[in-house]
Amino acid sequence: FFKCLHDNEAKSEGRAELIPSIKLRHCCLLRNQRCLTAYLYDRLLRIRALRWEYGSVLPANVRFHMCAEEVQWFSQYKKSLASFMRSLGAGEGLDITQDMKPPKSLYIEVRCLKDHGEFEIDDGTVILLKKNSQHFLPRWKCEQLIRQGVLEHVMS
Amino acid sequence: MNTQSYMPVEPGVGMEENFLSLDDILLAHERLPIRIECAFPRLGFLDKSSDTQDIPEGTKMELPLWLSKGLYERKRRVLSVELPKVYREGWRTVFNADPNVVDLHKMGPYYYGLGSQMLHFDSPENPEVAQTLLQTFIGRFRRTMDSSQNAYNEDTSALVERLDCLEKALFRSGQSGLNGFQGWEKGQASQLTASSLVLNYRKRKMTDVQH
């Protein structure tokens, strides 16, 4: 790096033969910049996919691996997505992260894969989600939990 | 992550590279035989065989593609790039005879990509190289497409090992299309599934616990 600076000074003094070396070092710097930018961009693409795959609250261990700027980017992406969703459906809002596969029925049969505690559905009944218990629940409440791996969709 | 939500930057088409594409960055790491046309002062440490402080004119070295592309100038002052073996006369006749026989993975996993980038270097054989690349792809494409659409639920390693990276990507998308269609036929399309991220994470956590 310092050799690069030194040569740059020499160039401004008019010694044209050092130009190839300067050019070579510049290529190396550009290459490093390209690799770093592509890596960081790929991380952002994966974080964006997390919002769609996992939901708006990330588990603590995933957040542990993200740097502060990435966490900030994620919360801003969440906000943009939320305001976009609110603007759809004639002012009422439409949750486009639901129903990723076309729904066939309103209620689905699910089996619990691990203990998740109590779960309240719209009409007020509370269901205890214990491992291996099976329930018949409304689709829109379960979709998030199925994607997170807590419940399993049982096809008859 | 091979879900629908993760869309990585794909490699560029033809002679263009995508700046942010990880595949293109790996491709640009391939080495090419180069002859240096003008001296490079104070960079002697790059050439391991000689002990001089500068790199003199006429040295033959192997430089990666990104460096060659960056230093190359049309006025030919700086570098002259030789075509690697695979793109020369001898191998070109082999490709023209029967493209399906060649193990493209061994010939440098980025045969098509590197070949397209070589066209930047104004070698006199460029039209023939371009023609050979195209004909090879056309010749091999039919077999790749057929095998990707008909190998359901089997071990495809024997089919895939002789393909270069571009063909492997085509094979993978063919397979995912086939699997999707078969899943739909079986009625699995309406089944909600856990995200692949969660499944992978759980697998990794199990191995951590075992250690």
XYZ file of C-alpha atoms in Angstrom:
367
model
C 0.000 0.000 0.000
C 2.761 2.439 0.907
C 4.745 1.435 -2.147
C 1.629 2.354 -4.101
C 1.479 5.812 -2.547
C 5.193 6.329 -3.120
C 4.856 5.376 -6.761
C 1.867 7.659 -7.168
C 4.000 10.569 -6.020
C 6.690 9.559 -8.481
C 4.080 9.494 -11.234
C 2.975 13.011 -10.520
C 6.615 14.023 -10.859
C 6.443 12.826 -14.458
C 8.153 9.397 -14.461
C 5.997 7.565 -16.954
C 7.683 4.174 -16.697
C 6.155 3.465 -13.291
C 2.643 3.641 -14.722
C 2.317 -0.116 -15.430
C 3.137 -0.972 -11.817
C 0.682 1.594 -10.550
C -1.925 0.178 -12.872
C -1.272 -3.324 -11.612
C -1.634 -2.340 -7.970
C -4.786 -0.437 -8.857
C -6.188 -3.586 -10.457
C -5.505 -5.461 -7.226
C -7.302 -2.840 -5.177
C -10.277 -2.926 -7.530
C -10.352 -6.704 -7.304
C -10.411 -6.621 -3.511
C -13.160 -4.035 -3.619
C -15.177 -6.177 -6.018
C -14.866 -9.286 -3.842
C -15.861 -7.443 -0.683
C -18.806 -5.673 -2.298
C -20.119 -8.898 -3.800
C -19.809 -10.677 -0.434
C -21.673 -7.960 1.443
C -24.339 -7.761 -1.260
C -24.864 -11.519 -1.139
C -25.312 -11.313 2.626
C -27.983 -8.652 2.126
C -29.796 -10.837 -0.400
C -29.847 -13.683 2.098
C -31.081 -11.411 4.884
C -33.856 -10.181 2.606
C -34.825 -13.799 1.938
C -35.017 -14.321 5.702
C -37.850 -11.797 5.943
C -39.861 -13.809 3.431
C -38.942 -17.232 4.738
C -38.983 -16.713 8.460
C -41.097 -13.686 9.285
C -40.457 -10.307 10.784
C -38.822 -11.450 13.999
C -35.487 -13.186 13.498
C -34.225 -15.768 15.994
C -31.464 -14.573 18.300
C -28.774 -16.816 16.863
C -29.279 -15.459 13.347
C -29.238 -11.898 14.601
C -26.013 -12.688 16.458
C -24.252 -13.242 13.136
C -25.440 -9.993 11.583
C -23.544 -6.759 12.015
C -25.268 -3.605 13.302
C -25.720 -2.136 9.816
C -27.323 -5.330 8.566
C -29.782 -5.330 11.480
C -30.629 -1.744 10.660
C -31.057 -2.625 6.966
C -33.364 -5.475 7.928
C -35.603 -3.285 10.069
C -35.812 -0.680 7.316
C -36.641 -3.359 4.739
C -39.334 -4.653 7.081
C -40.788 -1.143 7.327
C -40.760 -0.617 3.550
C -42.414 -3.971 3.012
C -45.031 -3.253 5.687
C -45.909 0.149 4.256
C -46.132 -1.380 0.775
C -48.451 -4.083 2.044
C -50.617 -1.507 3.790
C -51.036 0.408 0.543
C -52.429 -2.597 -1.354
C -56.022 -3.792 -1.333
C -57.696 -0.355 -1.602
C -56.297 1.124 1.583
C -57.025 -1.874 3.750
C -53.741 -3.657 3.356
C -52.903 -7.135 2.148
C -50.370 -9.462 3.711
C -48.475 -10.796 0.726
C -46.179 -12.940 2.827
C -49.155 -15.188 3.565
C -50.516 -17.858 1.248
C -47.292 -18.499 -0.605
C -48.900 -21.591 -2.036
C -52.483 -21.315 -3.314
C -54.792 -22.361 -0.452
C -57.135 -25.292 -0.922
C -59.173 -24.962 2.283
C -59.791 -22.601 5.178
C -58.839 -25.032 7.928
C -55.917 -27.443 7.936
C -54.804 -30.370 9.996
C -51.506 -29.779 11.785
C -49.273 -31.776 14.073
C -47.067 -30.155 16.652
C -43.359 -30.923 16.348
C -42.209 -29.385 19.593
C -43.683 -27.745 22.660
C -44.687 -24.212 21.925
C -46.954 -23.394 24.842
C -50.387 -21.838 24.494
C -51.784 -20.531 21.264
C -54.873 -18.350 20.984
C -57.065 -18.340 17.873
C -59.488 -15.658 16.736
C -62.621 -16.802 18.538
C -60.789 -16.806 21.870
C -60.156 -20.498 22.424
C -56.710 -21.314 23.691
C -54.946 -24.386 22.364
C -52.035 -26.024 24.114
C -49.345 -26.937 21.609
C -47.628 -30.000 22.975
C -45.290 -32.256 21.041
C -47.124 -34.701 18.743
C -50.588 -33.279 19.437
C -52.795 -32.841 16.372
C -55.171 -29.941 15.792
C -57.576 -28.632 13.174
C -56.821 -24.951 12.889
C -57.441 -22.017 10.544
C -54.836 -21.829 7.834
C -53.820 -18.207 8.237
C -52.898 -18.597 11.904
C -50.727 -21.649 11.312
C -48.787 -20.608 8.250
C -46.156 -18.711 10.179
C -45.626 -21.524 12.687
C -45.387 -24.143 9.945
C -42.717 -22.125 8.189
C -40.791 -21.847 11.419
C -40.892 -25.606 11.859
C -43.047 -25.654 15.000
C -46.034 -27.270 13.324
C -46.252 -29.771 10.507
C -48.964 -29.745 7.864
C -50.632 -33.152 7.750
C -52.155 -34.184 4.449
C -54.859 -36.796 4.635
C -30.344 -21.427 0.737
C -32.187 -22.768 -2.285
C -35.558 -21.220 -1.596
C -37.511 -18.989 -3.912
C -36.757 -15.881 -1.861
C -32.970 -15.962 -2.234
C -32.091 -14.769 -5.727
C -28.320 -14.475 -6.056
C -26.757 -12.404 -8.826
C -26.265 -14.687 -11.824
C -23.192 -14.781 -14.045
C -23.138 -12.415 -16.995
C -24.116 -13.459 -20.511
C -21.578 -13.676 -23.323
C -18.657 -11.281 -23.108
C -20.002 -9.283 -20.188
C -19.411 -10.131 -16.544
C -21.734 -9.135 -13.737
C -19.799 -7.112 -11.191
C -21.595 -8.573 -8.175
C -21.938 -12.134 -9.408
C -20.009 -14.576 -7.216
C -19.777 -17.026 -10.113
C -18.137 -14.399 -12.316
C -15.686 -13.527 -9.548
C -14.636 -17.169 -9.257
C -14.387 -17.388 -13.028
C -12.095 -14.364 -13.144
C -9.673 -16.180 -10.861
C -8.630 -18.620 -13.602
C -5.028 -18.236 -14.758
C -3.936 -17.450 -18.311
C -0.507 -17.673 -19.935
C 0.753 -14.137 -20.527
C 3.761 -12.575 -22.191
C 4.750 -9.217 -20.720
C 5.432 -6.603 -23.401
C 6.665 -3.742 -21.262
C 8.712 -3.628 -18.082
C 7.078 -3.460 -14.668
C 9.440 -1.718 -12.271
C 9.649 -2.752 -8.616
C 7.289 -5.680 -9.016
C 9.941 -8.355 -9.313
C 8.545 -10.171 -6.297
C 5.572 -11.356 -8.352
C 7.725 -13.554 -10.592
C 8.888 -16.356 -8.316
C 11.459 -17.784 -10.750
C 13.608 -14.671 -11.134
C 15.331 -12.540 -8.485
C 15.276 -9.180 -10.189
C 13.679 -6.146 -8.667
C 11.676 -5.398 -11.850
C 9.840 -7.624 -14.278
C 11.616 -7.184 -17.612
C 10.029 -7.272 -21.051
C 9.382 -10.618 -22.609
C 8.788 -12.535 -19.376
C 6.256 -15.341 -19.606
C 3.994 -15.632 -16.590
C 0.598 -16.909 -15.574
C -1.727 -14.178 -14.429
C -5.347 -14.436 -13.323
C -8.043 -13.217 -15.705
C -9.009 -10.164 -13.632
C -5.450 -8.864 -13.734
C -5.010 -9.584 -17.426
C -8.259 -7.842 -18.292
C -7.351 -4.846 -16.174
C -3.898 -4.418 -17.678
C -4.733 -5.239 -21.304
C -4.791 -2.344 -23.755
C -5.645 -2.475 -27.423
C -2.494 -0.617 -28.432
C -0.610 -3.732 -27.255
C 1.827 -1.873 -25.083
C 1.445 -3.950 -21.955
C 0.532 -7.627 -22.318
C -0.100 -10.246 -24.908
C -2.346 -13.099 -23.919
C -1.956 -16.568 -25.380
C -4.975 -18.763 -25.711
C -5.001 -21.573 -23.163
C -4.647 -25.114 -24.576
C -8.371 -25.849 -24.585
C -9.183 -23.082 -27.047
C -6.409 -23.788 -29.509
C -6.398 -25.522 -32.884
C -5.870 -29.066 -31.577
C -8.697 -29.071 -29.097
C -10.948 -27.153 -31.466
C -10.866 -30.026 -33.955
C -11.759 -32.437 -31.152
C -14.743 -30.287 -30.221
C -15.855 -29.992 -33.804
C -15.689 -33.739 -34.239
C -17.764 -34.753 -31.232
C -18.519 -32.339 -28.393
C -20.222 -34.918 -26.199
C -17.091 -36.931 -25.549
C -15.113 -34.263 -23.729
C -14.988 -33.947 -19.934
C -15.548 -30.199 -19.684
C -15.232 -30.139 -15.923
C -11.635 -31.267 -16.178
C -10.832 -28.801 -18.958
C -11.283 -25.945 -16.530
C -14.692 -25.835 -14.909
C -15.497 -22.530 -16.627
C -15.028 -23.512 -20.273
C -17.754 -21.317 -21.759
C -17.234 -18.422 -19.369
C -13.481 -18.254 -19.800
C -13.805 -18.715 -23.560
C -16.189 -15.767 -23.779
C -13.805 -13.622 -21.730
C -10.857 -14.608 -23.939
C -12.608 -12.867 -26.828
C -11.730 -9.570 -25.122
C -8.069 -10.079 -25.899
C -8.168 -9.599 -29.678
C -6.374 -12.760 -30.668
C -6.424 -13.446 -34.441
C -8.235 -16.742 -33.834
C -11.220 -15.089 -32.135
C -13.886 -15.927 -34.747
C -12.907 -19.601 -34.691
C -12.903 -19.701 -30.891
C -16.339 -18.079 -30.764
C -17.650 -20.492 -33.380
C -16.264 -23.515 -31.532
C -17.750 -22.397 -28.213
C -21.156 -22.025 -29.808
C -21.043 -25.343 -31.656
C -19.871 -27.203 -28.555
C -22.716 -25.790 -26.533
C -25.264 -26.679 -29.204
C -23.881 -30.194 -29.460
C -23.963 -30.863 -25.735
C -27.151 -29.071 -24.879
C -29.517 -31.745 -26.094
C -27.988 -34.426 -23.889
C -27.905 -32.166 -20.811
C -31.524 -31.174 -21.250
C -32.672 -34.751 -21.824
C -30.863 -36.126 -18.803
C -32.030 -33.331 -16.501
C -35.667 -33.918 -17.443
C -35.593 -37.670 -17.105
C -33.502 -38.395 -14.044
C -36.058 -38.322 -11.261
C -35.048 -39.354 -7.764
C -31.765 -40.938 -8.772
C -28.116 -40.318 -8.168
C -27.097 -37.915 -10.930
C -23.398 -37.622 -10.120
C -22.364 -39.707 -13.127
C -24.331 -37.407 -15.445
C -23.156 -34.170 -13.908
C -19.433 -34.768 -13.426
C -18.488 -34.129 -17.052
C -20.382 -30.848 -17.324
C -18.933 -27.377 -16.997
C -20.454 -24.796 -14.638
C -22.881 -23.267 -17.124
C -24.235 -26.687 -18.048
C -24.467 -27.657 -14.370
C -26.656 -24.614 -13.707
C -28.909 -25.608 -16.603
C -29.052 -29.160 -15.293
C -30.025 -27.955 -11.820
C -32.852 -25.769 -13.105
C -34.096 -28.663 -15.246
C -34.094 -30.919 -12.206
C -35.905 -28.407 -10.029
C -38.552 -28.030 -12.738
C -38.947 -31.805 -12.938
C -39.177 -32.174 -9.159
C -41.705 -29.359 -8.966
C -43.882 -30.970 -11.610
C -43.720 -34.403 -9.997
C -44.538 -32.856 -6.634
C -47.566 -31.158 -8.152
C -48.727 -34.393 -9.698
C -48.524 -36.133 -6.341
C -50.499 -33.380 -4.671
C -47.603 -32.132 -2.606
C -47.919 -28.667 -4.068
C -50.563 -27.567 -1.598
C -48.660 -28.826 1.431
C -47.162 -26.060 3.506
C -43.592 -26.764 4.474
C -41.068 -25.411 6.919
C -38.582 -23.039 5.348
C -35.377 -24.682 4.227
C -33.448 -22.250 6.397
C -35.043 -23.684 9.533
C -34.367 -27.253 8.443
C -30.729 -26.542 7.659
C -30.253 -24.717 10.908
C -31.701 -27.593 12.861
C -29.375 -30.059 11.147
C -26.398 -27.904 11.958
C -27.487 -27.514 15.561
C -27.673 -31.288 15.973
C -24.076 -31.683 14.862
C -22.980 -28.902 17.217
C -24.651 -30.605 20.146
C -22.967 -33.882 19.308
C -19.540 -32.294 19.401
